PDB file of C-alpha atoms in Angstrom:
ATOM      1  CA  UNK A   1     112.400  68.956  92.040  1.00 43.00           C
ATOM      2  CA  UNK A   2     112.032  72.170  90.001  1.00 47.00           C
ATOM      3  CA  UNK A   3     114.488  74.974  90.617  1.00 49.00           C
ATOM      4  CA  UNK A   4     112.158  77.851  91.570  1.00 48.00           C
ATOM      5  CA  UNK A   5     114.864  80.462  92.211  1.00 63.00           C
ATOM      6  CA  UNK A   6     115.219  83.421  89.871  1.00 85.00           C
ATOM      7  CA  UNK A   7     118.147  83.567  87.458  1.00 89.00           C
ATOM      8  CA  UNK A   8     120.061  86.556  86.153  1.00 89.00           C
ATOM      9  CA  UNK A   9     121.759  86.749  82.841  1.00 90.00           C
ATOM     10  CA  UNK A  10     124.972  87.687  84.576  1.00 88.00           C
ATOM     11  CA  UNK A  11     124.905  84.651  86.821  1.00 90.00           C
ATOM     12  CA  UNK A  12     124.293  82.307  83.828  1.00 93.00           C
ATOM     13  CA  UNK A  13     127.036  84.118  81.772  1.00 92.00           C
ATOM     14  CA  UNK A  14     129.495  83.664  84.620  1.00 90.00           C
ATOM     15  CA  UNK A  15     128.816  79.951  84.849  1.00 91.00           C
ATOM     16  CA  UNK A  16     129.123  79.499  81.054  1.00 92.00           C
ATOM     17  CA  UNK A  17     132.413  81.430  81.055  1.00 90.00           C
ATOM     18  CA  UNK A  18     133.926  79.592  83.993  1.00 89.00           C
ATOM     19  CA  UNK A  19     132.691  76.024  83.264  1.00 91.00           C
ATOM     20  CA  UNK A  20     132.045  75.672  79.546  1.00 92.00           C
ATOM     21  CA  UNK A  21     134.261  78.167  77.679  1.00 89.00           C
ATOM     22  CA  UNK A  22     137.114  78.877  79.964  1.00 83.00           C
ATOM     23  CA  UNK A  23     139.492  76.350  78.431  1.00 83.00           C
ATOM     24  CA  UNK A  24     138.212  76.732  74.860  1.00 87.00           C
ATOM     25  CA  UNK A  25     138.315  80.485  74.591  1.00 88.00           C
ATOM     26  CA  UNK A  26     141.180  82.948  74.981  1.00 87.00           C
ATOM     27  CA  UNK A  27     138.697  85.807  75.244  1.00 87.00           C
ATOM     28  CA  UNK A  28     135.120  86.290  76.454  1.00 88.00           C
ATOM     29  CA  UNK A  29     132.967  89.424  76.452  1.00 87.00           C
ATOM     30  CA  UNK A  30     129.388  89.922  77.513  1.00 86.00           C
ATOM     31  CA  UNK A  31     126.729  91.922  75.658  1.00 87.00           C
ATOM     32  CA  UNK A  32     128.832  92.228  72.592  1.00 84.00           C
ATOM     33  CA  UNK A  33     127.645  93.521  69.243  1.00 86.00           C
ATOM     34  CA  UNK A  34     130.898  93.130  67.385  1.00 85.00           C
ATOM     35  CA  UNK A  35     129.351  90.860  64.725  1.00 86.00           C
ATOM     36  CA  UNK A  36     126.520  93.309  64.034  1.00 82.00           C
ATOM     37  CA  UNK A  37     124.008  91.449  66.264  1.00 88.00           C
ATOM     38  CA  UNK A  38     124.185  91.269  70.018  1.00 88.00           C
ATOM     39  CA  UNK A  39     125.642  88.167  71.657  1.00 90.00           C
ATOM     40  CA  UNK A  40     124.978  87.781  75.378  1.00 92.00           C
ATOM     41  CA  UNK A  41     128.452  86.142  75.544  1.00 93.00           C
ATOM     42  CA  UNK A  42     130.868  86.231  72.651  1.00 94.00           C
ATOM     43  CA  UNK A  43     133.807  83.901  72.839  1.00 94.00           C
ATOM     44  CA  UNK A  44     136.938  83.968  70.733  1.00 95.00           C
ATOM     45  CA  UNK A  45     138.558  80.537  70.547  1.00 95.00           C
ATOM     46  CA  UNK A  46     142.191  79.814  70.498  1.00 93.00           C
ATOM     47  CA  UNK A  47     142.059  79.392  66.699  1.00 94.00           C
ATOM     48  CA  UNK A  48     140.259  82.810  66.479  1.00 96.00           C
ATOM     49  CA  UNK A  49     136.742  81.587  65.698  1.00 96.00           C
ATOM     50  CA  UNK A  50     133.640  83.057  67.280  1.00 96.00           C
ATOM     51  CA  UNK A  51     131.196  81.332  69.635  1.00 96.00           C
ATOM     52  CA  UNK A  52     127.878  83.172  70.282  1.00 96.00           C
ATOM     53  CA  UNK A  53     125.861  82.259  73.381  1.00 96.00           C
ATOM     54  CA  UNK A  54     122.364  83.565  73.846  1.00 96.00           C
ATOM     55  CA  UNK A  55     121.091  83.497  77.406  1.00 96.00           C
ATOM     56  CA  UNK A  56     117.385  82.842  77.894  1.00 95.00           C
ATOM     57  CA  UNK A  57     115.532  83.163  81.132  1.00 93.00           C
ATOM     58  CA  UNK A  58     112.114  81.994  79.983  1.00 92.00           C
ATOM     59  CA  UNK A  59     110.587  79.661  77.388  1.00 93.00           C
ATOM     60  CA  UNK A  60     108.853  82.618  75.723  1.00 92.00           C
ATOM     61  CA  UNK A  61     112.176  84.404  75.358  1.00 92.00           C
ATOM     62  CA  UNK A  62     113.675  81.279  73.768  1.00 92.00           C
ATOM     63  CA  UNK A  63     110.792  80.854  71.357  1.00 92.00           C
ATOM     64  CA  UNK A  64     110.862  84.527  70.327  1.00 91.00           C
ATOM     65  CA  UNK A  65     114.547  84.431  69.461  1.00 89.00           C
ATOM     66  CA  UNK A  66     113.945  82.977  65.997  1.00 86.00           C
ATOM     67  CA  UNK A  67     112.352  86.244  64.902  1.00 85.00           C
ATOM     68  CA  UNK A  68     115.579  88.242  65.380  1.00 88.00           C
ATOM     69  CA  UNK A  69     117.305  89.551  62.299  1.00 84.00           C
ATOM     70  CA  UNK A  70     120.468  87.562  63.032  1.00 86.00           C
ATOM     71  CA  UNK A  71     118.612  84.398  61.923  1.00 85.00           C
ATOM     72  CA  UNK A  72     117.360  85.702  58.588  1.00 83.00           C
ATOM     73  CA  UNK A  73     118.907  86.749  55.263  1.00 77.00           C
ATOM     74  CA  UNK A  74     116.629  89.392  53.865  1.00 76.00           C
ATOM     75  CA  UNK A  75     117.567  90.341  50.266  1.00 71.00           C
ATOM     76  CA  UNK A  76     117.191  93.747  48.752  1.00 72.00           C
ATOM     77  CA  UNK A  77     113.910  94.604  47.171  1.00 70.00           C
ATOM     78  CA  UNK A  78     113.354  95.626  43.536  1.00 74.00           C
ATOM     79  CA  UNK A  79     110.725  97.576  41.656  1.00 73.00           C
ATOM     80  CA  UNK A  80     108.375  95.381  39.652  1.00 78.00           C
ATOM     81  CA  UNK A  81     105.576  97.041  37.687  1.00 82.00           C
ATOM     82  CA  UNK A  82     105.955 100.195  39.752  1.00 80.00           C
ATOM     83  CA  UNK A  83     105.652  98.309  43.102  1.00 80.00           C
ATOM     84  CA  UNK A  84     108.403  97.615  45.586  1.00 76.00           C
ATOM     85  CA  UNK A  85     108.846  93.802  45.892  1.00 74.00           C
ATOM     86  CA  UNK A  86     110.975  92.289  48.595  1.00 73.00           C
ATOM     87  CA  UNK A  87     112.210  88.687  48.200  1.00 69.00           C
ATOM     88  CA  UNK A  88     111.220  86.122  50.814  1.00 73.00           C
ATOM     89  CA  UNK A  89     113.474  85.926  53.834  1.00 75.00           C
ATOM     90  CA  UNK A  90     115.732  82.920  53.983  1.00 80.00           C
ATOM     91  CA  UNK A  91     116.568  81.281  57.347  1.00 83.00           C
ATOM     92  CA  UNK A  92     120.193  81.068  58.384  1.00 84.00           C
ATOM     93  CA  UNK A  93     121.813  78.116  60.163  1.00 88.00           C
ATOM     94  CA  UNK A  94     124.339  80.409  61.909  1.00 90.00           C
ATOM     95  CA  UNK A  95     124.514  84.144  62.663  1.00 90.00           C
ATOM     96  CA  UNK A  96     126.965  86.128  60.552  1.00 89.00           C
ATOM     97  CA  UNK A  97     130.623  85.245  61.264  1.00 93.00           C
ATOM     98  CA  UNK A  98     129.746  82.746  64.011  1.00 95.00           C
ATOM     99  CA  UNK A  99     131.496  79.353  64.160  1.00 97.00           C
ATOM    100  CA  UNK A 100     129.254  77.870  66.884  1.00 97.00           C
ATOM    101  CA  UNK A 101     125.980  79.097  68.465  1.00 96.00           C
ATOM    102  CA  UNK A 102     124.522  78.033  71.800  1.00 97.00           C
ATOM    103  CA  UNK A 103     121.467  78.818  73.914  1.00 96.00           C
ATOM    104  CA  UNK A 104     121.996  78.794  77.671  1.00 96.00           C
ATOM    105  CA  UNK A 105     118.969  78.597  79.978  1.00 96.00           C
ATOM    106  CA  UNK A 106     117.850  77.312  83.378  1.00 96.00           C
ATOM    107  CA  UNK A 107     117.388  73.535  83.500  1.00 95.00           C
ATOM    108  CA  UNK A 108     114.025  73.889  85.117  1.00 93.00           C
ATOM    109  CA  UNK A 109     112.513  75.589  82.040  1.00 93.00           C
ATOM    110  CA  UNK A 110     114.190  73.243  79.495  1.00 95.00           C
ATOM    111  CA  UNK A 111     112.105  70.525  77.884  1.00 94.00           C
ATOM    112  CA  UNK A 112     113.397  68.326  74.998  1.00 93.00           C
ATOM    113  CA  UNK A 113     110.499  69.385  72.776  1.00 93.00           C
ATOM    114  CA  UNK A 114     111.891  72.958  72.815  1.00 94.00           C
ATOM    115  CA  UNK A 115     114.529  71.737  70.325  1.00 93.00           C
ATOM    116  CA  UNK A 116     111.857  72.300  67.676  1.00 92.00           C
ATOM    117  CA  UNK A 117     111.514  75.967  68.741  1.00 91.00           C
ATOM    118  CA  UNK A 118     115.184  76.812  68.089  1.00 93.00           C
ATOM    119  CA  UNK A 119     115.715  78.875  64.966  1.00 92.00           C
ATOM    120  CA  UNK A 120     118.552  76.636  63.760  1.00 94.00           C
ATOM    121  CA  UNK A 121     119.181  72.903  64.031  1.00 94.00           C
ATOM    122  CA  UNK A 122     122.867  73.772  64.269  1.00 96.00           C
ATOM    123  CA  UNK A 123     122.457  75.597  67.648  1.00 96.00           C
ATOM    124  CA  UNK A 124     123.584  73.901  70.857  1.00 97.00           C
ATOM    125  CA  UNK A 125     121.898  73.983  74.210  1.00 97.00           C
ATOM    126  CA  UNK A 126     123.449  74.448  77.639  1.00 97.00           C
ATOM    127  CA  UNK A 127     121.410  74.278  80.859  1.00 96.00           C
ATOM    128  CA  UNK A 128     122.262  75.704  84.293  1.00 95.00           C
ATOM    129  CA  UNK A 129     121.058  74.475  87.632  1.00 93.00           C
ATOM    130  CA  UNK A 130     121.711  75.263  91.296  1.00 88.00           C
ATOM    131  CA  UNK A 131     124.038  72.974  93.220  1.00 80.00           C
ATOM    132  CA  UNK A 132     123.823  71.968  96.917  1.00 74.00           C
ATOM    133  CA  UNK A 133     125.223  74.575  99.343  1.00 73.00           C
ATOM    134  CA  UNK A 134     128.476  72.789 100.055  1.00 67.00           C
ATOM    135  CA  UNK A 135     129.629  72.645  96.434  1.00 70.00           C
ATOM    136  CA  UNK A 136     132.522  74.770  95.243  1.00 69.00           C
ATOM    137  CA  UNK A 137     130.395  76.317  92.419  1.00 67.00           C
ATOM    138  CA  UNK A 138     126.870  77.531  93.089  1.00 82.00           C
ATOM    139  CA  UNK A 139     125.763  76.787  89.511  1.00 87.00           C
ATOM    140  CA  UNK A 140     126.242  73.591  87.465  1.00 89.00           C
ATOM    141  CA  UNK A 141     126.231  73.616  83.680  1.00 93.00           C
ATOM    142  CA  UNK A 142     125.296  70.763  81.348  1.00 94.00           C
ATOM    143  CA  UNK A 143     125.695  70.673  77.576  1.00 95.00           C
ATOM    144  CA  UNK A 144     122.403  69.177  76.414  1.00 96.00           C
ATOM    145  CA  UNK A 145     123.231  69.413  72.706  1.00 96.00           C
ATOM    146  CA  UNK A 146     126.566  70.394  71.166  1.00 96.00           C
ATOM    147  CA  UNK A 147     126.545  73.062  68.536  1.00 97.00           C
ATOM    148  CA  UNK A 148     127.389  72.136  64.964  1.00 97.00           C
ATOM    149  CA  UNK A 149     130.313  74.172  63.643  1.00 97.00           C
ATOM    150  CA  UNK A 150     129.810  76.515  60.707  1.00 97.00           C
ATOM    151  CA  UNK A 151     132.258  75.319  58.020  1.00 96.00           C
ATOM    152  CA  UNK A 152     132.243  78.713  56.368  1.00 95.00           C
ATOM    153  CA  UNK A 153     133.143  80.689  59.516  1.00 95.00           C
ATOM    154  CA  UNK A 154     136.648  82.049  59.048  1.00 95.00           C
ATOM    155  CA  UNK A 155     139.037  82.937  61.861  1.00 97.00           C
ATOM    156  CA  UNK A 156     138.918  86.662  62.689  1.00 96.00           C
ATOM    157  CA  UNK A 157     141.961  88.862  62.250  1.00 95.00           C
ATOM    158  CA  UNK A 158     144.328  89.749  65.041  1.00 93.00           C
ATOM    159  CA  UNK A 159     143.146  93.344  64.736  1.00 94.00           C
ATOM    160  CA  UNK A 160     139.553  92.186  65.369  1.00 93.00           C
ATOM    161  CA  UNK A 161     140.673  90.186  68.417  1.00 93.00           C
ATOM    162  CA  UNK A 162     142.353  93.315  69.772  1.00 93.00           C
ATOM    163  CA  UNK A 163     139.110  95.259  69.257  1.00 91.00           C
ATOM    164  CA  UNK A 164     137.088  92.647  71.175  1.00 91.00           C
ATOM    165  CA  UNK A 165     139.842  92.472  73.900  1.00 91.00           C
ATOM    166  CA  UNK A 166     139.704  96.244  74.293  1.00 90.00           C
ATOM    167  CA  UNK A 167     135.901  96.053  74.794  1.00 89.00           C
ATOM    168  CA  UNK A 168     136.310  93.234  77.376  1.00 87.00           C
ATOM    169  CA  UNK A 169     138.901  95.382  79.167  1.00 87.00           C
ATOM    170  CA  UNK A 170     136.699  98.458  79.253  1.00 87.00           C
ATOM    171  CA  UNK A 171     133.823  96.320  80.594  1.00 82.00           C
ATOM    172  CA  UNK A 172     136.044  95.069  83.379  1.00 83.00           C
ATOM    173  CA  UNK A 173     136.878  98.614  84.535  1.00 86.00           C
ATOM    174  CA  UNK A 174     133.183  99.524  84.298  1.00 81.00           C
ATOM    175  CA  UNK A 175     132.278  96.582  86.577  1.00 81.00           C
ATOM    176  CA  UNK A 176     134.898  97.813  89.096  1.00 81.00           C
ATOM    177  CA  UNK A 177     133.252 101.172  89.096  1.00 85.00           C
ATOM    178  CA  UNK A 178     129.822  99.520  89.564  1.00 79.00           C
ATOM    179  CA  UNK A 179     131.205  97.582  92.504  1.00 82.00           C
ATOM    180  CA  UNK A 180     132.731 100.672  94.037  1.00 87.00           C
ATOM    181  CA  UNK A 181     129.412 102.544  93.701  1.00 87.00           C
ATOM    182  CA  UNK A 182     127.593  99.736  95.487  1.00 86.00           C
ATOM    183  CA  UNK A 183     130.136  99.835  98.257  1.00 85.00           C
ATOM    184  CA  UNK A 184     129.742 103.642  98.585  1.00 88.00           C
ATOM    185  CA  UNK A 185     125.938 103.313  98.748  1.00 87.00           C
ATOM    186  CA  UNK A 186     126.195 100.543 101.350  1.00 88.00           C
ATOM    187  CA  UNK A 187     128.551 102.623 103.441  1.00 86.00           C
ATOM    188  CA  UNK A 188     126.232 105.657 103.208  1.00 87.00           C
ATOM    189  CA  UNK A 189     123.259 103.614 104.281  1.00 87.00           C
ATOM    190  CA  UNK A 190     125.093 102.412 107.387  1.00 87.00           C
ATOM    191  CA  UNK A 191     125.892 105.937 108.540  1.00 74.00           C
TER     192      UNK A 191
END
C-alpha cells in the first residue's frame, strides 16, 4: 500500500540522523553549505570525512538534482579567434570534498529505475516509510544502495570540524527559539 502522507525535509533528516548516521558520525548539521554547495544533511564521520545527504520529496526533485553545479566541473573559458570559448562540462562522481553521497526520499516515490536518473553511480539511496502506530520510531529507514566512497576525499582539519560544530550549535539554539515562539503563539491563541 502506498504511503500517501506528506513528508517534510526535517522529518526525513531526523530519521536519517537518528537511524542511519547516529553511530557513524560524531557531528551532523542540516542545511549546511560548508563545502561550497548546500547539503541537506552534512555528516562528519569519526575519521573526519564528510557524508552529504540530499533529501528529495518528489521524483521530479530527484531527477532535477543532476543539473546542480555540485555535480559538474566547469573549466575556465579562453579566447579563441576573438570569441569566448568555454570547455565542455565534465560530470563528477562526488561533490567537492565529499567522502560519501546519499539521496534520501520517501519509499512510496522510489522505483528501481530511478537509479538511472541519479547524477552519479557512486551515490547511495536511503528510503523512509511510516511505521505502524505502536512502533517506537514513527519513520523507518532502509538503505537501498550503499554509497561508494570517494578515495580522494581527505579528512577535514580539526579547525574545520570546529567550524561545522559551531554552526550545528547555533542551529540548535535557533531551533529552541523557534519552539519558544510556537509556544508563545499557542498560548496567545488560547487567551
